[in-house]
């Protein structure tokens, strides 16, 4: 073979390799629906291999490109040893997950619930167990038998966002998990915050709740910016629960919703609606915020969100289109529980709503996405 032919052949080879790489990185849905997300609790260490197999065999072929991993305090923290969970993921295990996600072009975004969800109904979370001084409502004691409604309006505890030491602790945890997963974004949760600006907190008493919420969003966002990381959060505290009729979980009835005009515009809103495909994504986009519509286990709502998001993008100006980022399914049964359900080892409870299960919704929603042009 002449040197000229060799030269031509090597160029052809380079061109082919380049095209194949491009094909691997870009999926047909990237323009139609930039974010195709999946949100789940991080696996326990002993089920890591199965979780990685699920990423490779189920998420990657469905063109999932964002994985929100709810790490919370289930991690072997080294930066704050007092917060370490020895049954949680290790740095080495986090890096294993990060490596497989990178290989499949999946952006991994770890989540730790900040501000709210610092307890469940009767169980205190790790942060307030170790640092009870951060409790926004120290006078509220956990009842032996929980009921809702209750006189304390206890749903979940919050930390006090104005405690002078709280950010020093939680930001160390945020940085550590982001480093471990090599993440360029962090999800701070911040949903269903019921306790905020409470009278029993000397620092927050009498303060405007929307300003308190927005200040906390800004503090987290500014901290992440120093490492060029983006902040994601749930959207419910930014919606008016009374006006929309969405109630006090899916939206705010504790006066936080004006914060939508006070938070930085470069955060990403995960707008969750699990019963209907409420079209509040348009509201967030009109506020100049990027938005991802989130579903749970209702296949009809999930597929409607896919169609709506595509329609919003098709019928918008370029200025608005860029805010309609995509969709995400959220899993709330735990990582192992979901895998057991998905692989048929444990039947899901469909008594209330036949056909409404996390695994059926997952399959159906990503079928809808696969059919996009
Ligand atoms: Zn406070």
GROMACS .gro file of C-alpha atoms and ligand atoms in nm:
model
  374
    1UNK     CA    1   0.000   0.000   0.000
    2UNK     CA    2   0.135   0.340  -0.093
    3UNK     CA    3   0.196   0.601   0.171
    4UNK     CA    4  -0.080   0.810   0.012
    5UNK     CA    5  -0.328   0.524   0.050
    6UNK     CA    6  -0.212   0.472   0.410
    7UNK     CA    7  -0.264   0.841   0.477
    8UNK     CA    8  -0.617   0.828   0.330
    9UNK     CA    9  -0.694   0.514   0.528
   10UNK     CA   10  -0.577   0.666   0.856
   11UNK     CA   11  -0.791   0.975   0.794
   12UNK     CA   12  -1.091   0.758   0.716
   13UNK     CA   13  -1.026   0.568   1.038
   14UNK     CA   14  -1.009   0.889   1.241
   15UNK     CA   15  -1.327   1.013   1.081
   16UNK     CA   16  -1.506   0.687   1.161
   17UNK     CA   17  -1.383   0.683   1.521
   18UNK     CA   18  -1.487   1.046   1.559
   19UNK     CA   19  -1.835   0.974   1.422
   20UNK     CA   20  -1.878   0.670   1.647
   21UNK     CA   21  -1.772   0.871   1.955
   22UNK     CA   22  -2.018   1.140   1.863
   23UNK     CA   23  -2.289   0.879   1.817
   24UNK     CA   24  -2.211   0.737   2.160
   25UNK     CA   25  -2.225   1.077   2.328
   26UNK     CA   26  -2.532   1.215   2.151
   27UNK     CA   27  -2.867   1.040   2.168
   28UNK     CA   28  -3.162   1.120   1.938
   29UNK     CA   29  -3.363   1.253   2.233
   30UNK     CA   30  -3.094   1.505   2.338
   31UNK     CA   31  -3.251   1.787   2.139
   32UNK     CA   32  -3.609   1.685   2.208
   33UNK     CA   33  -3.566   1.628   2.579
   34UNK     CA   34  -3.223   1.728   2.718
   35UNK     CA   35  -3.279   1.583   3.068
   36UNK     CA   36  -3.401   1.222   3.098
   37UNK     CA   37  -3.361   1.167   3.467
   38UNK     CA   38  -3.399   0.894   3.726
   39UNK     CA   39  -3.387   0.961   4.102
   40UNK     CA   40  -3.333   0.687   4.361
   41UNK     CA   41  -3.180   0.632   4.705
   42UNK     CA   42  -2.817   0.527   4.697
   43UNK     CA   43  -2.774   0.151   4.739
   44UNK     CA   44  -2.647  -0.014   5.053
   45UNK     CA   45  -2.289  -0.134   5.018
   46UNK     CA   46  -2.384  -0.501   4.993
   47UNK     CA   47  -2.612  -0.439   4.692
   48UNK     CA   48  -2.372  -0.221   4.499
   49UNK     CA   49  -2.296  -0.472   4.223
   50UNK     CA   50  -2.665  -0.526   4.151
   51UNK     CA   51  -2.719  -0.150   4.139
   52UNK     CA   52  -2.432  -0.106   3.891
   53UNK     CA   53  -2.578  -0.385   3.677
   54UNK     CA   54  -2.911  -0.197   3.679
   55UNK     CA   55  -2.737   0.121   3.560
   56UNK     CA   56  -2.562  -0.065   3.279
   57UNK     CA   57  -2.847  -0.288   3.166
   58UNK     CA   58  -3.156  -0.076   3.232
   59UNK     CA   59  -3.071   0.296   3.268
   60UNK     CA   60  -2.807   0.332   2.997
   61UNK     CA   61  -3.004   0.154   2.717
   62UNK     CA   62  -3.305   0.374   2.797
   63UNK     CA   63  -3.088   0.684   2.740
   64UNK     CA   64  -3.117   0.803   3.101
   65UNK     CA   65  -2.862   1.083   3.124
   66UNK     CA   66  -2.916   1.221   3.476
   67UNK     CA   67  -2.904   1.006   3.790
   68UNK     CA   68  -3.003   1.182   4.113
   69UNK     CA   69  -2.866   0.966   4.391
   70UNK     CA   70  -3.024   1.028   4.731
   71UNK     CA   71  -2.720   0.977   4.951
   72UNK     CA   72  -2.846   1.181   5.248
   73UNK     CA   73  -2.647   1.086   5.558
   74UNK     CA   74  -2.593   0.726   5.441
   75UNK     CA   75  -2.225   0.773   5.371
   76UNK     CA   76  -1.896   0.697   5.544
   77UNK     CA   77  -1.812   1.067   5.584
   78UNK     CA   78  -1.450   1.148   5.662
   79UNK     CA   79  -1.472   1.528   5.659
   80UNK     CA   80  -1.706   1.521   5.961
   81UNK     CA   81  -1.637   1.185   6.131
   82UNK     CA   82  -1.920   1.245   6.378
   83UNK     CA   83  -2.164   1.224   6.082
   84UNK     CA   84  -2.023   0.899   5.937
   85UNK     CA   85  -2.264   0.613   5.874
   86UNK     CA   86  -2.054   0.299   5.880
   87UNK     CA   87  -2.321   0.104   5.693
   88UNK     CA   88  -2.337   0.373   5.423
   89UNK     CA   89  -2.145   0.397   5.098
   90UNK     CA   90  -1.767   0.433   5.111
   91UNK     CA   91  -1.565   0.667   4.894
   92UNK     CA   92  -1.443   0.369   4.691
   93UNK     CA   93  -1.801   0.252   4.630
   94UNK     CA   94  -1.908   0.603   4.527
   95UNK     CA   95  -1.623   0.614   4.279
   96UNK     CA   96  -1.734   0.280   4.133
   97UNK     CA   97  -2.080   0.424   4.067
   98UNK     CA   98  -1.927   0.743   3.927
   99UNK     CA   99  -1.707   0.546   3.688
  100UNK     CA  100  -1.992   0.341   3.542
  101UNK     CA  101  -2.206   0.655   3.502
  102UNK     CA  102  -1.925   0.836   3.325
  103UNK     CA  103  -1.879   0.541   3.090
  104UNK     CA  104  -2.249   0.561   2.993
  105UNK     CA  105  -2.267   0.943   2.972
  106UNK     CA  106  -2.493   0.966   3.276
  107UNK     CA  107  -2.454   1.281   3.483
  108UNK     CA  108  -2.461   1.182   3.848
  109UNK     CA  109  -2.603   1.435   4.095
  110UNK     CA  110  -2.586   1.339   4.464
  111UNK     CA  111  -2.863   1.456   4.696
  112UNK     CA  112  -2.853   1.536   5.066
  113UNK     CA  113  -3.171   1.680   5.215
  114UNK     CA  114  -3.086   2.027   5.342
  115UNK     CA  115  -3.309   2.250   5.555
  116UNK     CA  116  -3.617   2.021   5.584
  117UNK     CA  117  -3.656   1.644   5.618
  118UNK     CA  118  -3.420   1.628   5.914
  119UNK     CA  119  -3.644   1.368   6.075
  120UNK     CA  120  -3.937   1.146   5.999
  121UNK     CA  121  -4.252   1.140   6.203
  122UNK     CA  122  -4.098   0.979   6.509
  123UNK     CA  123  -3.735   0.926   6.407
  124UNK     CA  124  -3.470   1.192   6.430
  125UNK     CA  125  -3.225   1.211   6.139
  126UNK     CA  126  -2.850   1.190   6.188
  127UNK     CA  127  -2.777   1.564   6.170
  128UNK     CA  128  -3.008   1.664   6.456
  129UNK     CA  129  -2.915   1.353   6.655
  130UNK     CA  130  -2.548   1.451   6.646
  131UNK     CA  131  -2.608   1.828   6.647
  132UNK     CA  132  -2.933   1.891   6.838
  133UNK     CA  133  -2.830   2.255   6.864
  134UNK     CA  134  -2.931   2.298   6.495
  135UNK     CA  135  -3.296   2.203   6.560
  136UNK     CA  136  -3.537   2.479   6.448
  137UNK     CA  137  -3.801   2.349   6.692
  138UNK     CA  138  -3.618   2.212   6.998
  139UNK     CA  139  -3.940   2.227   7.202
  140UNK     CA  140  -4.116   1.982   6.970
  141UNK     CA  141  -4.064   1.629   7.104
  142UNK     CA  142  -4.121   1.315   6.898
  143UNK     CA  143  -4.448   1.150   7.001
  144UNK     CA  144  -4.462   0.781   7.090
  145UNK     CA  145  -4.754   0.737   6.859
  146UNK     CA  146  -4.749   0.968   6.560
  147UNK     CA  147  -5.066   1.105   6.404
  148UNK     CA  148  -5.137   1.371   6.143
  149UNK     CA  149  -5.265   1.631   6.204
  150UNK     CA  150  -5.105   1.690   6.544
  151UNK     CA  151  -5.094   1.997   6.772
  152UNK     CA  152  -4.724   2.064   6.695
  153UNK     CA  153  -4.783   2.043   6.319
  154UNK     CA  154  -4.491   1.801   6.318
  155UNK     CA  155  -4.431   1.648   5.978
  156UNK     CA  156  -4.051   1.652   5.960
  157UNK     CA  157  -3.798   1.854   6.157
  158UNK     CA  158  -3.588   2.127   5.995
  159UNK     CA  159  -3.249   2.263   6.082
  160UNK     CA  160  -3.222   2.634   6.160
  161UNK     CA  161  -3.075   2.799   5.849
  162UNK     CA  162  -2.950   3.091   6.062
  163UNK     CA  163  -2.758   2.883   6.314
  164UNK     CA  164  -2.399   3.014   6.284
  165UNK     CA  165  -2.243   2.666   6.269
  166UNK     CA  166  -2.488   2.468   6.054
  167UNK     CA  167  -2.334   2.545   5.715
  168UNK     CA  168  -1.986   2.459   5.832
  169UNK     CA  169  -2.110   2.105   5.899
  170UNK     CA  170  -2.349   2.043   5.608
  171UNK     CA  171  -2.133   2.204   5.340
  172UNK     CA  172  -1.842   1.977   5.437
  173UNK     CA  173  -2.072   1.679   5.372
  174UNK     CA  174  -2.195   1.828   5.043
  175UNK     CA  175  -1.839   1.884   4.920
  176UNK     CA  176  -1.731   1.536   5.021
  177UNK     CA  177  -2.007   1.352   4.834
  178UNK     CA  178  -1.974   1.579   4.530
  179UNK     CA  179  -1.600   1.508   4.520
  180UNK     CA  180  -1.654   1.133   4.564
  181UNK     CA  181  -1.904   1.117   4.276
  182UNK     CA  182  -1.705   1.373   4.069
  183UNK     CA  183  -2.030   1.566   4.042
  184UNK     CA  184  -2.074   1.900   3.867
  185UNK     CA  185  -2.413   1.953   4.037
  186UNK     CA  186  -2.572   1.886   4.375
  187UNK     CA  187  -2.939   1.834   4.467
  188UNK     CA  188  -3.025   1.994   4.803
  189UNK     CA  189  -3.376   1.848   4.840
  190UNK     CA  190  -3.551   2.134   5.029
  191UNK     CA  191  -3.899   1.991   4.973
  192UNK     CA  192  -4.187   1.983   5.218
  193UNK     CA  193  -4.019   2.224   5.460
  194UNK     CA  194  -4.293   2.280   5.716
  195UNK     CA  195  -4.086   2.422   6.002
  196UNK     CA  196  -3.925   2.752   5.902
  197UNK     CA  197  -3.907   3.088   6.083
  198UNK     CA  198  -4.064   2.936   6.394
  199UNK     CA  199  -4.143   3.140   6.702
  200UNK     CA  200  -3.940   2.907   6.924
  201UNK     CA  201  -3.621   2.983   6.728
  202UNK     CA  202  -3.456   3.301   6.861
  203UNK     CA  203  -3.274   3.359   6.528
  204UNK     CA  204  -3.572   3.314   6.293
  205UNK     CA  205  -3.871   3.429   6.497
  206UNK     CA  206  -4.079   3.688   6.310
  207UNK     CA  207  -3.872   3.673   5.993
  208UNK     CA  208  -4.026   3.652   5.646
  209UNK     CA  209  -4.041   3.283   5.551
  210UNK     CA  210  -3.993   3.339   5.179
  211UNK     CA  211  -3.678   3.540   5.255
  212UNK     CA  212  -3.550   3.272   5.492
  213UNK     CA  213  -3.605   3.005   5.226
  214UNK     CA  214  -3.447   3.213   4.949
  215UNK     CA  215  -3.149   3.304   5.171
  216UNK     CA  216  -3.083   2.936   5.230
  217UNK     CA  217  -3.108   2.857   4.857
  218UNK     CA  218  -2.863   3.140   4.786
  219UNK     CA  219  -2.619   3.029   5.058
  220UNK     CA  220  -2.608   2.674   4.918
  221UNK     CA  221  -2.588   2.798   4.558
  222UNK     CA  222  -2.302   3.041   4.641
  223UNK     CA  223  -2.112   2.767   4.818
  224UNK     CA  224  -2.148   2.532   4.519
  225UNK     CA  225  -2.049   2.808   4.275
  226UNK     CA  226  -1.701   2.824   4.426
  227UNK     CA  227  -1.647   2.471   4.288
  228UNK     CA  228  -1.845   2.553   3.969
  229UNK     CA  229  -2.125   2.320   4.070
  230UNK     CA  230  -2.491   2.376   3.991
  231UNK     CA  231  -2.771   2.360   4.249
  232UNK     CA  232  -3.084   2.151   4.191
  233UNK     CA  233  -3.382   2.147   4.429
  234UNK     CA  234  -3.746   2.034   4.451
  235UNK     CA  235  -3.997   2.302   4.353
  236UNK     CA  236  -4.287   2.260   4.597
  237UNK     CA  237  -4.192   2.544   4.837
  238UNK     CA  238  -4.200   2.786   4.542
  239UNK     CA  239  -4.562   2.713   4.441
  240UNK     CA  240  -4.865   2.875   4.606
  241UNK     CA  241  -5.059   2.584   4.757
  242UNK     CA  242  -5.378   2.780   4.816
  243UNK     CA  243  -5.401   2.949   4.476
  244UNK     CA  244  -5.316   2.633   4.282
  245UNK     CA  245  -5.517   2.396   4.501
  246UNK     CA  246  -5.210   2.175   4.523
  247UNK     CA  247  -5.216   2.166   4.903
  248UNK     CA  248  -4.941   2.186   5.160
  249UNK     CA  249  -4.704   1.906   5.048
  250UNK     CA  250  -4.700   1.946   4.671
  251UNK     CA  251  -4.698   2.323   4.714
  252UNK     CA  252  -4.655   2.574   4.997
  253UNK     CA  253  -4.915   2.685   5.244
  254UNK     CA  254  -4.656   2.821   5.485
  255UNK     CA  255  -4.576   3.145   5.302
  256UNK     CA  256  -4.252   3.037   5.131
  257UNK     CA  257  -4.379   3.066   4.771
  258UNK     CA  258  -4.279   3.432   4.710
  259UNK     CA  259  -3.921   3.298   4.726
  260UNK     CA  260  -3.960   3.205   4.358
  261UNK     CA  261  -3.881   3.572   4.281
  262UNK     CA  262  -3.592   3.592   4.527
  263UNK     CA  263  -3.375   3.289   4.445
  264UNK     CA  264  -3.086   3.297   4.196
  265UNK     CA  265  -3.192   3.217   3.838
  266UNK     CA  266  -2.924   2.955   3.778
  267UNK     CA  267  -3.074   2.684   3.998
  268UNK     CA  268  -3.264   2.390   3.846
  269UNK     CA  269  -3.617   2.321   3.972
  270UNK     CA  270  -3.740   1.963   3.998
  271UNK     CA  271  -4.116   2.017   3.974
  272UNK     CA  272  -4.283   1.705   4.115
  273UNK     CA  273  -4.645   1.611   4.058
  274UNK     CA  274  -4.741   1.253   4.125
  275UNK     CA  275  -5.118   1.246   4.073
  276UNK     CA  276  -5.174   1.467   3.767
  277UNK     CA  277  -4.936   1.625   3.519
  278UNK     CA  278  -4.992   1.976   3.662
  279UNK     CA  279  -4.840   2.223   3.420
  280UNK     CA  280  -4.645   2.434   3.666
  281UNK     CA  281  -4.329   2.385   3.458
  282UNK     CA  282  -4.453   2.682   3.254
  283UNK     CA  283  -4.468   2.894   3.570
  284UNK     CA  284  -4.106   2.816   3.659
  285UNK     CA  285  -3.989   2.877   3.302
  286UNK     CA  286  -4.173   3.212   3.303
  287UNK     CA  287  -3.974   3.300   3.614
  288UNK     CA  288  -3.653   3.237   3.417
  289UNK     CA  289  -3.575   2.908   3.595
  290UNK     CA  290  -3.472   2.578   3.435
  291UNK     CA  291  -3.726   2.311   3.516
  292UNK     CA  292  -3.753   1.931   3.508
  293UNK     CA  293  -4.099   1.772   3.549
  294UNK     CA  294  -4.096   1.480   3.792
  295UNK     CA  295  -4.319   1.176   3.822
  296UNK     CA  296  -4.341   0.880   4.063
  297UNK     CA  297  -4.555   0.576   3.996
  298UNK     CA  298  -4.847   0.692   3.786
  299UNK     CA  299  -4.766   0.593   3.423
  300UNK     CA  300  -5.037   0.821   3.280
  301UNK     CA  301  -4.903   1.127   3.462
  302UNK     CA  302  -4.543   1.037   3.372
  303UNK     CA  303  -4.613   0.995   3.001
  304UNK     CA  304  -4.824   1.314   3.000
  305UNK     CA  305  -4.526   1.500   3.148
  306UNK     CA  306  -4.304   1.370   2.866
  307UNK     CA  307  -4.555   1.486   2.603
  308UNK     CA  308  -4.609   1.821   2.776
  309UNK     CA  309  -4.239   1.890   2.806
  310UNK     CA  310  -4.183   1.816   2.437
  311UNK     CA  311  -4.480   2.035   2.345
  312UNK     CA  312  -4.359   2.320   2.567
  313UNK     CA  313  -4.021   2.305   2.393
  314UNK     CA  314  -4.171   2.290   2.044
  315UNK     CA  315  -4.410   2.577   2.103
  316UNK     CA  316  -4.171   2.818   2.275
  317UNK     CA  317  -3.933   3.092   2.177
  318UNK     CA  318  -3.564   3.000   2.207
  319UNK     CA  319  -3.553   3.215   2.523
  320UNK     CA  320  -3.820   3.001   2.691
  321UNK     CA  321  -3.734   2.668   2.530
  322UNK     CA  322  -3.399   2.643   2.708
  323UNK     CA  323  -3.575   2.645   3.047
  324UNK     CA  324  -3.786   2.337   2.966
  325UNK     CA  325  -3.513   2.089   3.042
  326UNK     CA  326  -3.685   1.752   3.059
  327UNK     CA  327  -3.835   1.490   3.287
  328UNK     CA  328  -3.732   1.265   3.574
  329UNK     CA  329  -3.886   0.967   3.748
  330UNK     CA  330  -3.847   0.959   4.126
  331UNK     CA  331  -3.833   0.636   4.327
  332UNK     CA  332  -3.931   0.645   4.694
  333UNK     CA  333  -3.936   0.278   4.792
  334UNK     CA  334  -3.562   0.259   4.860
  335UNK     CA  335  -3.298   0.133   4.624
  336UNK     CA  336  -3.312  -0.236   4.721
  337UNK     CA  337  -3.692  -0.232   4.742
  338UNK     CA  338  -3.718  -0.092   4.391
  339UNK     CA  339  -3.476  -0.348   4.247
  340UNK     CA  340  -3.670  -0.631   4.415
  341UNK     CA  341  -3.988  -0.498   4.259
  342UNK     CA  342  -3.834  -0.438   3.918
  343UNK     CA  343  -3.679  -0.785   3.895
  344UNK     CA  344  -4.002  -0.948   4.016
  345UNK     CA  345  -3.872  -1.071   4.351
  346UNK     CA  346  -4.134  -0.880   4.547
  347UNK     CA  347  -4.473  -0.779   4.413
  348UNK     CA  348  -4.563  -0.411   4.435
  349UNK     CA  349  -4.877  -0.308   4.620
  350UNK     CA  350  -5.128  -0.210   4.353
  351UNK     CA  351  -5.442  -0.238   4.564
  352UNK     CA  352  -5.524   0.133   4.564
  353UNK     CA  353  -5.430   0.206   4.204
  354UNK     CA  354  -5.390  -0.095   3.975
  355UNK     CA  355  -5.105  -0.042   3.731
  356UNK     CA  356  -4.950   0.234   3.939
  357UNK     CA  357  -4.614   0.099   4.048
  358UNK     CA  358  -4.268   0.248   4.032
  359UNK     CA  359  -4.135  -0.023   3.802
  360UNK     CA  360  -4.432  -0.009   3.561
  361UNK     CA  361  -4.409   0.369   3.552
  362UNK     CA  362  -4.035   0.346   3.483
  363UNK     CA  363  -4.085   0.113   3.187
  364UNK     CA  364  -4.378   0.311   3.047
  365UNK     CA  365  -4.218   0.655   3.080
  366UNK     CA  366  -3.896   0.551   2.909
  367UNK     CA  367  -4.091   0.374   2.633
  368UNK     CA  368  -4.259   0.709   2.570
  369UNK     CA  369  -3.918   0.877   2.556
  370UNK     CA  370  -3.779   0.609   2.322
  371UNK     CA  371  -4.060   0.684   2.078
  372UNK     CA  372  -3.966   1.051   2.052
  373UNK     CA  373  -3.832   1.163   1.719
  374LIG    ZN1  374  -3.398   2.938   6.312
   0.00000   0.00000   0.00000
